[in-house]
Amino acid sequence: MSCVPVAADASNLARAAAILRTGGLVALPTETVYGLGANALNAQAVARIFEAKGRPFFDPLIVHAPSLEAVQQLVQSIPPAALELARRCWPGPVTLVLPKRDIVPDIVTAGLPSVAVRVPAHPVALELLRLAGVPVAAPSANRFGAISPTLAEHVASDLGSSVDMILDGGPCESGVESTVISFLEPSVPTLLRPGALPVETIEAIVGKVRKRAHSTSRPGVAAASPGMLEKHYAPRTPMSLLSAPADAHLAAELPASQRVGLLCLKRPADVSRYAAVEELSPAGDLRQAAARLFAAMRALDTAGLDVIVAEPVPEHGLGLAINDRLRRAACRDE
Ligand code: TXA
Ligand code: MG
C-alpha cells in the first residue's frame, strides 16, 4: 500500500517518533530537502533505507541530531574550527564529517572511520529528533540518483510504497542539500559537496576551505565522499548543460523535430524554440532559484520532452550548489 503524506501535528509526530524507535522508516521535512529517516544506531533499520532507495552500500549517510550535545555523542572529537562552525550555523544546512564513535554502525558510514553529522533547521525535523530520542540517518528521500524531493508529494510518488510514514512540512526552504565539509585533517577543512550554506559563509568562519576537483564517476573508486559520484539528481529525460546562458545558437543546433525544454535562471526574450520553459527566478535571485531547482527539473521531466537544456547560473553563493546539481543531472552514463 502506498503511503500518503500526513500533517506534522502532535499526534503524527509522536507516531513518527515511535516508528523510528522501533526500526521503521519515516520521511521527514528538513530545510534543505525531504529526508528518508531511520534510527542511525539500528543497523537493520538503516539497511531498509538503502533498500528503499536502491542506494549502493558504499555511499554513506548523514546522521541528524537535535543539538550539538547530541552530535557529540556520535563523534570522537570536534576540532575548534568545526566547533565554531557548528555553534554559528546549527541548526542549519551544513554537514560536518568527523571521526566517528563505535556506537555508529558501519552501515551508516559505509565502513569509513568518519561520520557525517548535522542539526537540521526545520521545526518538524527538530521536534521529531527530540521526541524520537535517537539520532536519525537520513539521505534525501528519492530513489538513488534521481531528483531530490522538496515537497512531501515528491516523496510519496518516489518512495510511497516503501516508507512507514511521510510527514508533510510543506515546501523545503533551501531546496538543495546541505553543504558537506570534512574536518578529518583539522588544519584543512575540505568541501566535499557544495550546498545550501554558501562556502563563502563557511570560509568567513573557518578560514580557507580546500575545494576538491570534480569527482570520479566510477562507483567503487573511492571518492573522498561517495556522494561525489558524478551522475546524480538526474531527470529521466536527457539533459545537457550549456556552457553559457541560453542563446539562439544552441536552439538552432538541435533538430527542429525535437521537443526541447529550457531550465534557466531568467526567461530569455525569445523562447519560441522551446516546448517548455522553467524559469528559476525572474529576479535572478539564487536563493529563490535553489529553492525551485528540483521542482523545476521534475516539471520538465514530466513534460514529454526529448531533451532538457539547462543554463548555468552565476558561480557564487548558492550558485555553486545549483551548478553542481545541474552538472550532475547532465552527466551521461558511461
Ligand atoms: O541536506 C541534506 O544533507 C539532506 C537532508 C535530508 O539532510 N541529506 C542528504 O543526504 O543529502 P545524502 O545521503 O543524500 O547525502 C549525504 C552526503 C553524500 O555526499 C555522502 O557521500 C556524504 O554526505 N557523506 C556521508 N558520510 C560521509 C563520510 N563519512 N565521509 C565523507 N562523505 C560522507
Ligand atoms: Mg541524495
Short mmCIF file of C-alpha atoms and ligand atoms in Angstrom, two decimals:
data_model
loop_
_atom_site.label_atom_id
_atom_site.label_comp_id
_atom_site.label_asym_id
_atom_site.label_seq_id
_atom_site.Cartn_x
_atom_site.Cartn_y
_atom_site.Cartn_z
CA MET A 1 0.00 0.00 0.00
CA SER A 2 1.26 3.45 -0.82
CA CYS A 3 1.81 5.96 1.95
CA VAL A 4 0.20 9.40 1.67
CA PRO A 5 1.74 12.44 3.38
CA VAL A 6 0.24 13.33 6.77
CA ALA A 7 0.20 16.64 8.65
CA ALA A 8 3.07 17.07 11.10
CA ASP A 9 0.75 17.56 14.09
CA ALA A 10 1.47 16.43 17.65
CA SER A 11 -0.13 13.02 17.32
CA ASN A 12 1.56 12.19 13.99
CA LEU A 13 4.90 13.40 15.34
CA ALA A 14 4.50 11.07 18.33
CA ARG A 15 3.65 8.18 15.98
CA ALA A 16 6.61 9.02 13.75
CA ALA A 17 8.96 9.03 16.76
CA ALA A 18 7.64 5.61 17.80
CA ILE A 19 8.15 4.27 14.26
CA LEU A 20 11.75 5.46 14.32
CA ARG A 21 12.42 3.92 17.72
CA THR A 22 11.04 0.58 16.59
CA GLY A 23 13.12 0.36 13.42
CA GLY A 24 10.75 1.87 10.83
CA LEU A 25 11.25 4.46 8.09
CA VAL A 26 9.87 8.00 8.30
CA ALA A 27 10.19 10.61 5.57
CA LEU A 28 10.67 14.00 7.20
CA PRO A 29 10.93 17.59 6.01
CA THR A 30 14.18 19.46 6.52
CA GLU A 31 15.10 22.99 5.48
CA THR A 32 17.09 21.55 2.53
CA VAL A 33 15.20 18.58 1.06
CA TYR A 34 13.00 15.80 2.44
CA GLY A 35 14.96 13.05 4.18
CA LEU A 36 14.30 9.32 4.48
CA GLY A 37 14.96 8.67 8.15
CA ALA A 38 15.77 5.63 10.27
CA ASN A 39 17.28 5.14 13.72
CA ALA A 40 21.00 5.61 12.99
CA LEU A 41 22.00 3.28 15.81
CA ASN A 42 19.92 0.38 14.44
CA ALA A 43 21.83 -1.26 11.56
CA GLN A 44 18.78 -3.18 10.35
CA ALA A 45 16.65 -0.06 10.20
CA VAL A 46 19.42 1.71 8.27
CA ALA A 47 19.61 -1.22 5.85
CA ARG A 48 15.97 -0.51 4.96
CA ILE A 49 16.98 2.99 3.80
CA PHE A 50 19.45 1.53 1.28
CA GLU A 51 16.87 -0.99 0.14
CA ALA A 52 14.11 1.61 -0.29
CA LYS A 53 16.35 4.00 -2.22
CA GLY A 54 18.19 1.39 -4.25
CA ARG A 55 21.31 3.10 -2.92
CA PRO A 56 24.67 1.30 -3.05
CA PHE A 57 26.08 0.42 0.35
CA PHE A 58 29.33 2.25 -0.36
CA ASP A 59 27.52 5.62 -0.17
CA PRO A 60 27.43 6.72 3.49
CA LEU A 61 24.54 8.59 5.13
CA ILE A 62 24.19 11.82 7.08
CA VAL A 63 23.18 11.43 10.73
CA HIS A 64 20.79 14.07 12.10
CA ALA A 65 20.60 15.08 15.75
CA PRO A 66 18.62 17.75 17.62
CA SER A 67 21.61 19.57 19.15
CA LEU A 68 25.37 19.95 19.23
CA GLU A 69 25.36 17.99 22.51
CA ALA A 70 23.58 15.10 20.82
CA VAL A 71 26.10 15.21 17.95
CA GLN A 72 28.94 14.98 20.47
CA GLN A 73 27.68 11.51 21.46
CA LEU A 74 28.37 10.30 17.91
CA VAL A 75 31.84 11.68 17.24
CA GLN A 76 35.18 11.28 18.97
CA SER A 77 36.12 14.91 18.95
CA ILE A 78 35.32 18.18 17.20
CA PRO A 79 38.24 20.40 16.19
CA PRO A 80 37.92 24.06 17.25
CA ALA A 81 37.13 25.38 13.76
CA ALA A 82 34.38 22.79 13.28
CA LEU A 83 33.01 23.60 16.71
CA GLU A 84 32.85 27.27 15.87
CA LEU A 85 31.07 26.49 12.59
CA ALA A 86 28.59 24.24 14.40
CA ARG A 87 27.92 26.87 17.07
CA ARG A 88 27.33 29.58 14.48
CA CYS A 89 25.46 27.63 11.79
CA TRP A 90 23.46 24.88 13.54
CA PRO A 91 20.61 24.28 13.33
CA GLY A 92 21.30 24.75 9.64
CA PRO A 93 22.28 23.33 6.27
CA VAL A 94 25.90 22.36 6.87
CA THR A 95 27.09 18.79 7.47
CA LEU A 96 30.38 18.07 9.21
CA VAL A 97 32.42 14.93 8.59
CA LEU A 98 34.20 13.95 11.81
CA PRO A 99 35.82 10.84 13.34
CA LYS A 100 33.04 8.53 14.47
CA ARG A 101 32.49 6.74 17.75
CA ASP A 102 31.95 2.97 17.82
CA ILE A 103 28.22 3.29 18.52
CA VAL A 104 27.68 4.47 14.93
CA PRO A 105 27.19 1.27 12.89
CA ASP A 106 29.41 0.65 9.87
CA ILE A 107 26.42 0.51 7.55
CA VAL A 108 25.80 4.22 8.22
CA THR A 109 29.32 5.23 7.26
CA ALA A 110 29.99 2.61 4.56
CA GLY A 111 32.73 1.27 6.78
CA LEU A 112 34.53 4.63 6.99
CA PRO A 113 36.01 5.68 10.34
CA SER A 114 34.21 9.03 9.96
CA VAL A 115 30.57 10.08 10.18
CA ALA A 116 28.66 12.95 8.58
CA VAL A 117 26.51 14.84 11.10
CA ARG A 118 24.15 17.79 11.13
CA VAL A 119 21.46 19.54 13.15
CA PRO A 120 18.68 20.44 10.67
CA ALA A 121 16.85 23.78 10.95
CA HIS A 122 13.30 22.62 10.17
CA PRO A 123 11.00 22.76 13.23
CA VAL A 124 9.33 19.44 12.30
CA ALA A 125 12.68 17.68 11.93
CA LEU A 126 13.93 19.10 15.23
CA GLU A 127 10.77 18.16 17.11
CA LEU A 128 10.84 14.64 15.67
CA LEU A 129 14.51 14.19 16.61
CA ARG A 130 13.79 15.34 20.16
CA LEU A 131 10.77 13.07 20.51
CA ALA A 132 12.49 10.04 18.98
CA GLY A 133 15.47 10.37 21.32
CA VAL A 134 17.70 8.60 18.79
CA PRO A 135 19.95 10.05 16.07
CA VAL A 136 18.38 9.69 12.63
CA ALA A 137 20.26 8.66 9.50
CA ALA A 138 18.56 10.37 6.56
CA PRO A 139 19.61 10.68 2.95
CA SER A 140 17.41 12.59 0.56
CA ALA A 141 14.10 10.75 0.17
CA ASN A 142 14.33 9.84 -3.51
CA ARG A 143 15.39 6.77 -5.47
CA PHE A 144 19.19 6.72 -5.75
CA GLY A 145 20.49 9.08 -8.43
CA ALA A 146 17.08 10.67 -9.05
CA ILE A 147 15.90 14.21 -8.35
CA SER A 148 15.79 15.14 -4.65
CA PRO A 149 12.34 15.81 -3.13
CA THR A 150 11.37 19.30 -2.00
CA LEU A 151 7.68 18.50 -1.39
CA ALA A 152 6.03 15.66 0.55
CA GLU A 153 4.24 14.65 -2.68
CA HIS A 154 7.60 14.07 -4.36
CA VAL A 155 8.45 11.53 -1.65
CA ALA A 156 5.06 9.85 -1.98
CA SER A 157 5.50 9.39 -5.73
CA ASP A 158 9.09 8.08 -5.47
CA LEU A 159 9.05 6.01 -2.27
CA GLY A 160 5.43 5.86 -1.10
CA SER A 161 5.35 2.08 -1.09
CA SER A 162 8.49 1.61 0.99
CA VAL A 163 8.13 4.08 3.87
CA ASP A 164 6.04 3.75 7.02
CA MET A 165 5.11 7.43 7.25
CA ILE A 166 5.60 10.68 5.32
CA LEU A 167 5.41 13.84 7.44
CA ASP A 168 4.30 16.85 5.40
CA GLY A 169 6.17 20.02 6.35
CA GLY A 170 5.38 21.99 3.19
CA PRO A 171 7.95 23.03 0.59
CA CYS A 172 11.61 22.95 1.67
CA GLU A 173 13.05 26.39 2.19
CA SER A 174 16.53 25.93 0.73
CA GLY A 175 15.76 23.35 -1.93
CA VAL A 176 19.31 21.99 -2.30
CA GLU A 177 21.08 19.64 0.09
CA SER A 178 23.36 20.72 2.90
CA THR A 179 26.97 21.71 2.29
CA VAL A 180 29.24 18.81 3.32
CA ILE A 181 32.61 19.71 4.79
CA SER A 182 35.23 17.38 6.18
CA PHE A 183 37.29 18.16 9.27
CA LEU A 184 39.32 14.97 9.32
CA GLU A 185 42.57 16.81 8.85
CA PRO A 186 41.89 19.59 11.33
CA SER A 187 44.18 22.09 9.67
CA VAL A 188 42.48 21.88 6.26
CA PRO A 189 38.71 21.68 6.11
CA THR A 190 37.66 20.22 2.76
CA LEU A 191 34.46 20.96 0.86
CA LEU A 192 33.01 17.60 -0.19
CA ARG A 193 29.70 18.87 -1.58
CA PRO A 194 28.65 22.48 -2.24
CA GLY A 195 25.19 23.03 -0.78
CA ALA A 196 22.68 25.28 0.88
CA LEU A 197 25.18 27.05 3.13
CA PRO A 198 27.39 29.12 0.82
CA VAL A 199 31.08 28.27 1.04
CA GLU A 200 31.80 32.00 1.43
CA THR A 201 29.86 31.92 4.74
CA ILE A 202 31.86 28.92 5.90
CA GLU A 203 35.19 30.49 4.95
CA ALA A 204 34.30 33.62 6.89
CA ILE A 205 34.15 31.40 9.99
CA VAL A 206 36.84 28.73 9.50
CA GLY A 207 39.21 30.37 7.03
CA LYS A 208 40.20 28.95 3.66
CA VAL A 209 38.47 25.72 2.68
CA ARG A 210 40.00 23.23 0.26
CA LYS A 211 37.78 22.62 -2.75
CA ARG A 212 38.11 19.33 -4.50
CA ALA A 213 38.24 18.92 -8.23
CA HIS A 214 35.20 17.37 -9.86
CA SER A 215 34.51 13.88 -8.81
CA THR A 216 35.15 10.41 -10.08
CA SER A 217 32.15 8.81 -11.73
CA ARG A 218 33.23 5.24 -11.16
CA PRO A 219 31.36 3.52 -8.35
CA GLY A 220 33.71 1.75 -6.03
CA VAL A 221 36.63 4.02 -6.88
CA ALA A 222 36.75 5.66 -3.53
CA ALA A 223 35.82 9.26 -3.98
CA ALA A 224 36.56 11.12 -0.75
CA SER A 225 32.83 11.50 -0.45
CA PRO A 226 30.93 8.87 -2.35
CA GLY A 227 28.15 11.40 -2.94
CA MET A 228 30.62 12.95 -5.33
CA LEU A 229 29.68 10.29 -7.85
CA GLU A 230 29.07 12.30 -10.94
CA LYS A 231 25.65 11.25 -12.14
CA HIS A 232 23.08 12.22 -9.58
CA TYR A 233 19.97 14.34 -9.14
CA ALA A 234 19.07 13.37 -12.67
CA PRO A 235 15.78 13.60 -14.56
CA ARG A 236 14.96 10.66 -16.87
CA THR A 237 14.84 12.98 -19.85
CA PRO A 238 18.35 13.56 -21.26
CA MET A 239 19.68 16.87 -20.07
CA SER A 240 22.56 18.98 -21.30
CA LEU A 241 24.20 21.87 -19.59
CA LEU A 242 25.06 24.91 -21.67
CA SER A 243 28.45 26.47 -21.23
CA ALA A 244 26.88 29.92 -21.12
CA PRO A 245 23.39 31.36 -20.63
CA ALA A 246 20.85 30.13 -23.16
CA ASP A 247 21.16 31.72 -26.54
CA ALA A 248 19.94 31.20 -30.05
CA HIS A 249 22.96 29.09 -31.11
CA LEU A 250 22.06 26.05 -29.15
CA ALA A 251 18.42 26.09 -30.13
CA ALA A 252 19.48 26.34 -33.76
CA GLU A 253 21.77 23.30 -33.44
CA LEU A 254 19.02 20.99 -32.21
CA PRO A 255 16.91 19.18 -34.81
CA ALA A 256 13.61 21.00 -35.29
CA SER A 257 11.72 17.76 -34.68
CA GLN A 258 12.93 17.60 -31.07
CA ARG A 259 10.79 18.82 -28.22
CA VAL A 260 13.22 20.88 -26.17
CA GLY A 261 12.72 22.17 -22.63
CA LEU A 262 14.69 25.04 -21.13
CA LEU A 263 15.77 25.33 -17.50
CA CYS A 264 17.00 28.86 -16.91
CA LEU A 265 17.53 31.45 -14.22
CA LYS A 266 15.68 34.18 -16.13
CA ARG A 267 13.48 33.62 -19.16
CA PRO A 268 15.24 34.80 -22.34
CA ALA A 269 13.41 37.20 -24.67
CA ASP A 270 12.77 34.58 -27.35
CA VAL A 271 11.52 31.21 -26.12
CA SER A 272 9.74 30.22 -29.32
CA ARG A 273 12.12 27.25 -29.83
CA TYR A 274 11.16 25.64 -26.52
CA ALA A 275 8.22 23.34 -25.83
CA ALA A 276 8.51 24.13 -22.11
CA VAL A 277 10.41 26.68 -20.05
CA GLU A 278 11.13 26.63 -16.32
CA GLU A 279 12.38 29.94 -15.00
CA LEU A 280 14.08 29.61 -11.61
CA SER A 281 13.99 33.25 -10.55
CA PRO A 282 12.66 36.17 -12.61
CA ALA A 283 14.69 38.50 -10.35
CA GLY A 284 17.85 36.40 -10.78
CA ASP A 285 17.88 35.60 -7.06
CA LEU A 286 20.00 32.49 -6.35
CA ARG A 287 18.19 31.62 -3.13
CA GLN A 288 14.87 31.53 -4.90
CA ALA A 289 16.49 29.59 -7.74
CA ALA A 290 17.88 26.93 -5.38
CA ALA A 291 14.52 26.54 -3.69
CA ARG A 292 12.81 25.95 -7.05
CA LEU A 293 15.53 23.89 -8.77
CA PHE A 294 14.41 20.31 -8.13
CA ALA A 295 10.70 21.02 -8.58
CA ALA A 296 11.51 22.69 -11.92
CA MET A 297 13.56 19.64 -13.01
CA ARG A 298 10.64 17.40 -12.10
CA ALA A 299 8.19 19.57 -14.04
CA LEU A 300 10.36 19.42 -17.17
CA ASP A 301 10.87 15.69 -16.69
CA THR A 302 7.12 15.10 -16.93
CA ALA A 303 6.53 17.45 -19.88
CA GLY A 304 7.11 14.81 -22.57
CA LEU A 305 10.32 16.38 -23.84
CA ASP A 306 13.13 14.81 -25.92
CA VAL A 307 15.81 16.87 -24.25
CA ILE A 308 16.22 19.44 -21.49
CA VAL A 309 18.82 22.16 -21.86
CA ALA A 310 19.89 23.98 -18.74
CA GLU A 311 21.81 27.18 -18.42
CA PRO A 312 24.40 27.59 -15.67
CA VAL A 313 23.86 30.25 -13.02
CA PRO A 314 26.50 32.68 -11.70
CA GLU A 315 29.17 30.70 -9.81
CA HIS A 316 28.98 32.36 -6.40
CA GLY A 317 26.99 31.86 -3.20
CA LEU A 318 24.26 29.26 -3.78
CA GLY A 319 25.25 29.26 -7.45
CA LEU A 320 27.98 26.70 -6.66
CA ALA A 321 25.43 24.23 -5.34
CA ILE A 322 22.99 24.89 -8.19
CA ASN A 323 25.66 24.45 -10.89
CA ASP A 324 26.93 21.28 -9.15
CA ARG A 325 23.43 19.74 -9.28
CA LEU A 326 22.95 20.83 -12.90
CA ARG A 327 26.32 19.37 -13.90
CA ARG A 328 25.50 16.03 -12.31
CA ALA A 329 21.98 15.94 -13.72
CA ALA A 330 23.50 16.48 -17.17
CA CYS A 331 26.22 13.89 -16.71
CA ARG A 332 25.93 10.96 -19.12
CA ASP A 333 26.22 7.35 -18.00
CA GLU A 334 29.49 5.82 -19.15
O1 TXA B 1 20.51 18.32 3.09
C1 TXA B 1 20.93 17.18 3.28
O2 TXA B 1 22.10 16.95 3.56
C2 TXA B 1 19.92 16.04 3.13
C3 TXA B 1 18.89 16.19 4.25
C4 TXA B 1 17.91 15.06 4.28
O3 TXA B 1 19.54 16.35 5.47
N1 TXA B 1 20.56 14.76 3.19
C5 TXA B 1 21.37 14.32 2.18
O4 TXA B 1 21.88 13.07 2.39
O5 TXA B 1 21.60 14.96 1.18
P1 TXA B 1 22.56 12.21 1.24
O6 TXA B 1 22.71 10.87 1.83
O7 TXA B 1 21.76 12.29 0.01
O8 TXA B 1 23.96 12.84 1.09
C6 TXA B 1 24.99 12.52 2.01
C7 TXA B 1 26.28 13.11 1.54
C8 TXA B 1 26.82 12.30 0.38
O9 TXA B 1 27.50 13.17 -0.49
C9 TXA B 1 27.78 11.35 1.11
O10 TXA B 1 28.74 10.82 0.30
C10 TXA B 1 28.36 12.30 2.16
O11 TXA B 1 27.25 13.05 2.57
N2 TXA B 1 28.90 11.57 3.31
C11 TXA B 1 28.23 10.92 4.27
N3 TXA B 1 29.07 10.36 5.17
C12 TXA B 1 30.32 10.66 4.78
C13 TXA B 1 31.62 10.37 5.29
N4 TXA B 1 31.80 9.65 6.39
N5 TXA B 1 32.68 10.85 4.61
C14 TXA B 1 32.52 11.59 3.50
N6 TXA B 1 31.30 11.90 2.96
C15 TXA B 1 30.22 11.44 3.58
MG MG B 2 20.82 12.39 -2.06
#
